[in-house]
Amino acid sequence: MSMFIVLLTAAVSLAGCGGGQASKSGQAGESLAKTWEKPKEPVTISFYLPYAGDTATFMEQYGNSIAKKFPHVTLKVINSPDTNVAGNLSNLLASQEPIDIFLNGDTNHYRYITPFKFEYDMTDMIKRSGYDLNRLEPSTLEAVKALSPKGEMYALPLRMNVMSLLYNKDIFDKFAVPYPTDGMTWDEAYELAKRVTRKDGDTQYRGFITQSYSIAWQNQMSLGFADPKTDKPLFSSDERWSQYVKNINRFYEIPGNALLEGSFGGINNLFYTSKVAAMYAASIPGTPQQVNWDLVTLPEFANLRGIGSQASLNLAYIPSISKHKEQAFEIIAYMTSDEYQTEMAKKALGLPVIKTQSAKDAFGQDNPNLAGKNLKALTKNKPAAPFQQSPYQAITNNQLEKLWYQLGKGQLDINTTLRMADENAVKEIEKLKSGQ
């Protein structure tokens, strides 16, 4: 899980859940703001993070602010010590280790939440506390509700990430080509990619690259992968998938820009290591990079102007096994306050999930790695509506990702790719359902 975590269709009705208008203090609600100030009995709250890490880093990034706000709370941090998160969770449950707040990417809901029956609907708690859902970006609420069959609130959004178009300024300077700009269409980006896909001596420069898994999962058309009612893959039945894949894959059909790589790391290295990729549709890096990069908004479809990628979300769950649900809710409610979200944005730990413009404008202010970057591009466009989730979204997208490496090399055509992705997904879903 990266620092920027590491991504839904019906409009969400906020009436009845919002608890009224946003308070003038910019907190999550007036009732909660008053509750936070009351003396409390000492309590230990356990955070679970499904990735390797250490307590000191967590406290520096997140925990110290919580400890200051809630001096009666002792924070315990549990990281998964290896890549086998499911195994780690099984061991914790067997030993009756408490988990009060589970920080988890939305893409992992069906990997780490559902299998362990951690779902706990916070809807009633939200109403009783006066928590104001109207403060949150609507797309984040849609995304949370899309994780449940009846629109339950199993989590609150904590931070989000969107895709943008990164570009290597040195390559554009080398070939005297104007830099990309905010608000470009995919057609304009395609024409630009052709101008910077060139061979200079022994070096082949690539005009445009992206990660097939990410560009599909966070697609701007809000396309889902598997029907949540039937579990059937949607690549062949939804004709928009053909349009979407064709739009991206045409970049790989530019002579000299074929997708030669076969892994996430191989594509990533083209931009950051070998520095031969001129444009990279991806999330911004969270660590220093030895490439002269900047960013603009992700290119837009002509019929979806102003619509960016879907947001990749990090969510704060209160697991069903928590014995301190009320206290845990107070903490995660505070983590969505203006105060906390602004502090997190300044460190560039993630984009705010609240509407407050000052919090959005604060993104990256305290992160020297992002000094001088066009960070406003991250919040200029509206995130695409999230698709309705299915337990088999990830395994279905995996099948498209595998085949897209062949498609990008010109070894398959689009119709065959989507048909095979459907067929392979059906087989994998059947294996999962049969316990294999």
XYZ file of C-alpha atoms in Angstrom, residues 11 119-120 196 230 427:
6
model
C -26.656 9.108 -6.499
C -18.954 -5.362 8.469
C -20.633 -3.044 10.937
C 7.116 12.728 -28.525
C -25.387 -12.084 -11.306
C -13.598 -19.670 -14.714
